[in-house]
mmCIF file with all atom_site columns, C-alpha atoms in Angstrom:
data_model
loop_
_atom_site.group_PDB
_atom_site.id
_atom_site.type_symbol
_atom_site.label_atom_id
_atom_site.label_alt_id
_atom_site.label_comp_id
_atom_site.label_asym_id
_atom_site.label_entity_id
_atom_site.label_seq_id
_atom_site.pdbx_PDB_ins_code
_atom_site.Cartn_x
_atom_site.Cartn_y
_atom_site.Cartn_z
_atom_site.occupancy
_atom_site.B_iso_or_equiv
_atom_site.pdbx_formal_charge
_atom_site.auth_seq_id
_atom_site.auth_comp_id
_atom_site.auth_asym_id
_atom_site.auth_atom_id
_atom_site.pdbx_PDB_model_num
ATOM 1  C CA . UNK A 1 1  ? -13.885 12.055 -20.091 1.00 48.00 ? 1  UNK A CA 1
ATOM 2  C CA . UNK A 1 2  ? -13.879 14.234 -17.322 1.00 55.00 ? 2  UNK A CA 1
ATOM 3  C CA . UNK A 1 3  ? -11.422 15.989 -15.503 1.00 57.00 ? 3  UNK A CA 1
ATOM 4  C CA . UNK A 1 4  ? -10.846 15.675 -11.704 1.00 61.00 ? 4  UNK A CA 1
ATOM 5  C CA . UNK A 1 5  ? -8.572  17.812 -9.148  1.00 58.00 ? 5  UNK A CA 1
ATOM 6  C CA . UNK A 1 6  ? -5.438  16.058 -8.380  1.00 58.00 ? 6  UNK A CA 1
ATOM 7  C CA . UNK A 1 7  ? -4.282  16.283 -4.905  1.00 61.00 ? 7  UNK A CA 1
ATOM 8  C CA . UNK A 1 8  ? -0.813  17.781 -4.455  1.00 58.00 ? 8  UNK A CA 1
ATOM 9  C CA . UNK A 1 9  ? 0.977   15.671 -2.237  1.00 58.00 ? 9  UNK A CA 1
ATOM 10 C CA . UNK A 1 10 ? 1.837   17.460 1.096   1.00 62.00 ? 10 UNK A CA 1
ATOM 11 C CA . UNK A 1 11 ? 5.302   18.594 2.210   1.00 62.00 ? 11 UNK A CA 1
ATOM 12 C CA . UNK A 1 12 ? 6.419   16.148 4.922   1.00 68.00 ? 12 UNK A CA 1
ATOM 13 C CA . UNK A 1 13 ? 8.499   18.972 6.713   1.00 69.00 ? 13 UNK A CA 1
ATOM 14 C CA . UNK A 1 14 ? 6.052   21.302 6.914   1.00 72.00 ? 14 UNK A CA 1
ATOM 15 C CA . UNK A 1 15 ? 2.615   20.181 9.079   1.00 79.00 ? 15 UNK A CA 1
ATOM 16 C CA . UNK A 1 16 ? -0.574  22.280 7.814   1.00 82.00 ? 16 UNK A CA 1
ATOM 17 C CA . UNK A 1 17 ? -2.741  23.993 9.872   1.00 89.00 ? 17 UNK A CA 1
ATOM 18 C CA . UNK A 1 18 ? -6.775  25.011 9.134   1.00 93.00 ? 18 UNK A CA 1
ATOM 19 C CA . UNK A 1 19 ? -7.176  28.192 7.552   1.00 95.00 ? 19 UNK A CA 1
ATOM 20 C CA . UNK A 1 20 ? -8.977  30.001 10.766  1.00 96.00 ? 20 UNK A CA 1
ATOM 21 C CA . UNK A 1 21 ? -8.663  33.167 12.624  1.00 96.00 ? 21 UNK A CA 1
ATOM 22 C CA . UNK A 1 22 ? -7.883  31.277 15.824  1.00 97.00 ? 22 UNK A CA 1
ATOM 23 C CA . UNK A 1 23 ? -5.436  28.548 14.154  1.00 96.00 ? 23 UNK A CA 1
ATOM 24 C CA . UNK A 1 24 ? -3.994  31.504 12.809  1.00 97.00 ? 24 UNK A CA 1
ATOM 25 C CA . UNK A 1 25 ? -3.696  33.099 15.845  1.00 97.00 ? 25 UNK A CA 1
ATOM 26 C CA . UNK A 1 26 ? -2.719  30.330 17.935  1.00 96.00 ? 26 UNK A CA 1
ATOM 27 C CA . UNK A 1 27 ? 0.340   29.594 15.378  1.00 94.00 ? 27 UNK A CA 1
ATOM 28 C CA . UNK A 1 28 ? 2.019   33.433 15.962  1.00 95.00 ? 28 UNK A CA 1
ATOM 29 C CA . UNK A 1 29 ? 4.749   33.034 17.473  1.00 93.00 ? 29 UNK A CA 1
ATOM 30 C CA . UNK A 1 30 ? 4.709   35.643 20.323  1.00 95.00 ? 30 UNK A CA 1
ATOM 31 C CA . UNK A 1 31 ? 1.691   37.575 22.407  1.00 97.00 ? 31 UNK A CA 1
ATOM 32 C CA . UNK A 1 32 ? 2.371   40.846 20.460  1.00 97.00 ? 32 UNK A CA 1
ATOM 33 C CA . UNK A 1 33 ? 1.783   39.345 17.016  1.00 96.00 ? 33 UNK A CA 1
ATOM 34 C CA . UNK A 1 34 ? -1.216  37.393 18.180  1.00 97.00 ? 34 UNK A CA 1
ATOM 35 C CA . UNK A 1 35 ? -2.576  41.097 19.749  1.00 97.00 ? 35 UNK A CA 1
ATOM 36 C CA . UNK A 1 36 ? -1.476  42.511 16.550  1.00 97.00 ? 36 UNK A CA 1
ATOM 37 C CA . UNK A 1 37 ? -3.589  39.913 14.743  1.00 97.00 ? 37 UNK A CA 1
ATOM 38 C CA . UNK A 1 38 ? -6.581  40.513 16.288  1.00 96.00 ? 38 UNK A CA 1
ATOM 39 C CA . UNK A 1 39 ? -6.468  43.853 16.391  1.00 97.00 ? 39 UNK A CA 1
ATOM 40 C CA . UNK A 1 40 ? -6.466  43.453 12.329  1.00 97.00 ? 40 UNK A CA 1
ATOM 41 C CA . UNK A 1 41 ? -8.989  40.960 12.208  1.00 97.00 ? 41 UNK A CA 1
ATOM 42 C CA . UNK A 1 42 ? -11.277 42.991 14.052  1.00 97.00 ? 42 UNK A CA 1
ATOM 43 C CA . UNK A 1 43 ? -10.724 46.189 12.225  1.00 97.00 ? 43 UNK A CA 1
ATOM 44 C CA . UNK A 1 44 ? -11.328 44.359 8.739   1.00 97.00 ? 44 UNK A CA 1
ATOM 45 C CA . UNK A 1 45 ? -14.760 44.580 7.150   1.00 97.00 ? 45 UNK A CA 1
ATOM 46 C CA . UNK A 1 46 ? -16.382 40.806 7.022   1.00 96.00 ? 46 UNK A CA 1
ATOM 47 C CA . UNK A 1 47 ? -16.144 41.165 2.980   1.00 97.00 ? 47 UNK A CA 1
ATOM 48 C CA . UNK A 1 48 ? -12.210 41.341 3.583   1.00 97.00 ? 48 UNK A CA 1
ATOM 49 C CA . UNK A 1 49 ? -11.867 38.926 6.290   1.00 96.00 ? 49 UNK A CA 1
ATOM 50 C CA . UNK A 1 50 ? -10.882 36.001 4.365   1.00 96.00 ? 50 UNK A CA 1
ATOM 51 C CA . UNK A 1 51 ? -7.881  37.753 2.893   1.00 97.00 ? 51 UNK A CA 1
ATOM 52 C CA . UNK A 1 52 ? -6.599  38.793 5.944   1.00 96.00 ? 52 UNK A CA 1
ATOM 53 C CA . UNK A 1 53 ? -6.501  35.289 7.290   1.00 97.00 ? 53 UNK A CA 1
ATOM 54 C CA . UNK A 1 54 ? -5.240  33.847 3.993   1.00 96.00 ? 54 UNK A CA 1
ATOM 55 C CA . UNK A 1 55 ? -2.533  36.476 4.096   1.00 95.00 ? 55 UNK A CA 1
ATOM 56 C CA . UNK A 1 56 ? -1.107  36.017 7.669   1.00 95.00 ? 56 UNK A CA 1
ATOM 57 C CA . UNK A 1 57 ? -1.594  32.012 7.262   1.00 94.00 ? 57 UNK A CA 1
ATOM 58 C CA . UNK A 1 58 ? 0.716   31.855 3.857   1.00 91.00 ? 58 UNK A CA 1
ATOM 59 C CA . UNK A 1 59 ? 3.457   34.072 5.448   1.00 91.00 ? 59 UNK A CA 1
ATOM 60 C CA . UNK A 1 60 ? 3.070   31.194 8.243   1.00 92.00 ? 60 UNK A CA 1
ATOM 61 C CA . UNK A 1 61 ? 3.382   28.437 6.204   1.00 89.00 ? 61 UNK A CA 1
ATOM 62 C CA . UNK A 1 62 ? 5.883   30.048 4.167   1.00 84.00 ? 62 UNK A CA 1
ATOM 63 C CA . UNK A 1 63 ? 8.286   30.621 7.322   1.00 86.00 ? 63 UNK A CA 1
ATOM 64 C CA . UNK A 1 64 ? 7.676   26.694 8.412   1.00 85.00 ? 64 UNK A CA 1
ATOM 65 C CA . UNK A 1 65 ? 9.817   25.485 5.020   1.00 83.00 ? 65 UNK A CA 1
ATOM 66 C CA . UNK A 1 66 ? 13.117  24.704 6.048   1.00 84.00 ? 66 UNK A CA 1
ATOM 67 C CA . UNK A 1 67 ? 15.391  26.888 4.366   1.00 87.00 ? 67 UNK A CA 1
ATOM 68 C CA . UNK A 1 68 ? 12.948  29.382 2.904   1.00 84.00 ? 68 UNK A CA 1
ATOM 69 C CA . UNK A 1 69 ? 14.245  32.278 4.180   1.00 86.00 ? 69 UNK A CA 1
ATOM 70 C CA . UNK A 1 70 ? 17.284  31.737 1.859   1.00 90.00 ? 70 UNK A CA 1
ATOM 71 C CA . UNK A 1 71 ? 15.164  30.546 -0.418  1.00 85.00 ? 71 UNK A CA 1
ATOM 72 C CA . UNK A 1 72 ? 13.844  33.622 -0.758  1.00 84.00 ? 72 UNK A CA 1
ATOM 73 C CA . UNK A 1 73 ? 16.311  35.821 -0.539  1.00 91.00 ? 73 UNK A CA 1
ATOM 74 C CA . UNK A 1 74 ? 18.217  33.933 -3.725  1.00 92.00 ? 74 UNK A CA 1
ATOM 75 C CA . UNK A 1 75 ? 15.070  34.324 -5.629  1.00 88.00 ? 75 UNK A CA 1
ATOM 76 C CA . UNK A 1 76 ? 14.846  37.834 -4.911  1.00 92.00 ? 76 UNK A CA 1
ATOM 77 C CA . UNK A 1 77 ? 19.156  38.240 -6.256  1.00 94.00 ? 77 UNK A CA 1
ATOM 78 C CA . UNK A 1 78 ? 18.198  36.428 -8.975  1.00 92.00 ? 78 UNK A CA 1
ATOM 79 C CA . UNK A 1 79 ? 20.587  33.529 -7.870  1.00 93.00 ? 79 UNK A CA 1
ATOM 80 C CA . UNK A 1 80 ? 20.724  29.653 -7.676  1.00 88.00 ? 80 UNK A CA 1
ATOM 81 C CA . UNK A 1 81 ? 17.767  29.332 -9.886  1.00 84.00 ? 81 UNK A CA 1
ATOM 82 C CA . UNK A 1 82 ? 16.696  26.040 -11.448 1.00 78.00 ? 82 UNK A CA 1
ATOM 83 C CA . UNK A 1 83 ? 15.028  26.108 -14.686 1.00 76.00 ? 83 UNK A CA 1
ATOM 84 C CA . UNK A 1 84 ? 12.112  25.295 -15.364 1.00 69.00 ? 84 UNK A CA 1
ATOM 85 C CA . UNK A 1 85 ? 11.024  22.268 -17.876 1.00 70.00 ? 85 UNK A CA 1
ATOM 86 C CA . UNK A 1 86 ? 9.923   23.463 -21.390 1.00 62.00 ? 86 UNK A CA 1
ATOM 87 C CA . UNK A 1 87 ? 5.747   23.502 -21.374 1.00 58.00 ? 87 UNK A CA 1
ATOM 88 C CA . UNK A 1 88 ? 4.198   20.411 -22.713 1.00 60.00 ? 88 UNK A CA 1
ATOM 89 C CA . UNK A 1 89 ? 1.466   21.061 -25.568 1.00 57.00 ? 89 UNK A CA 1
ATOM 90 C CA . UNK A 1 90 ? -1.351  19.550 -25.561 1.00 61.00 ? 90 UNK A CA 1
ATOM 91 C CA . UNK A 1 91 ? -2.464  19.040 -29.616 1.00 58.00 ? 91 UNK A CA 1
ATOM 92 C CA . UNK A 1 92 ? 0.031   20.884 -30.341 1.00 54.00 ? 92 UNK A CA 1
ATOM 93 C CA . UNK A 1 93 ? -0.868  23.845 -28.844 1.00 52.00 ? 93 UNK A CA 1
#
């Protein structure tokens, strides 16, 4: 037996967008971020580029969940938590 990736399924509330510098760019909300964007991507070494992409692309997706700036800011005070399930073993492990 083999095992195989499961795809997650997607958020219906929150439409993804390809991973690129210009997707990237093109979902900024204002000029001056997009200017500031570039102005990074351009000043980061090729070895680092895909970080700085990846970076700027979760803080996007992150501000496109409704209610995730509360989210946030409860999980930072340490409020309105929900626990987690206990871990399921696997032969007993």
């Amino acid at each position: 037996m083999s095992a195989q990736p499961a795809a997650q399924p997607a958020d219906p509330r929150v439409r993804p967008f390809p991973r690129t510098i210009e997707a990237v760019r093109a979902a900024l909300p204002d000029d001056q971020q997009r200017r500031q964007f570039l102005e990074e991507v351009l000043a980061t070494p090729a070895e680092d580029l895909e970080d700085v992409v990846s970076a700027r692309w979760y803080a996007l997706m992150l501000d496109k969940v409704p209610g995730g700036d509360q989210r946030l800011a409860d999980a930072r005070l340490g409020v309105n938590q929900v626990p987690l399930p206990d871990l399921l073993l696997v032969d007993g492990e």
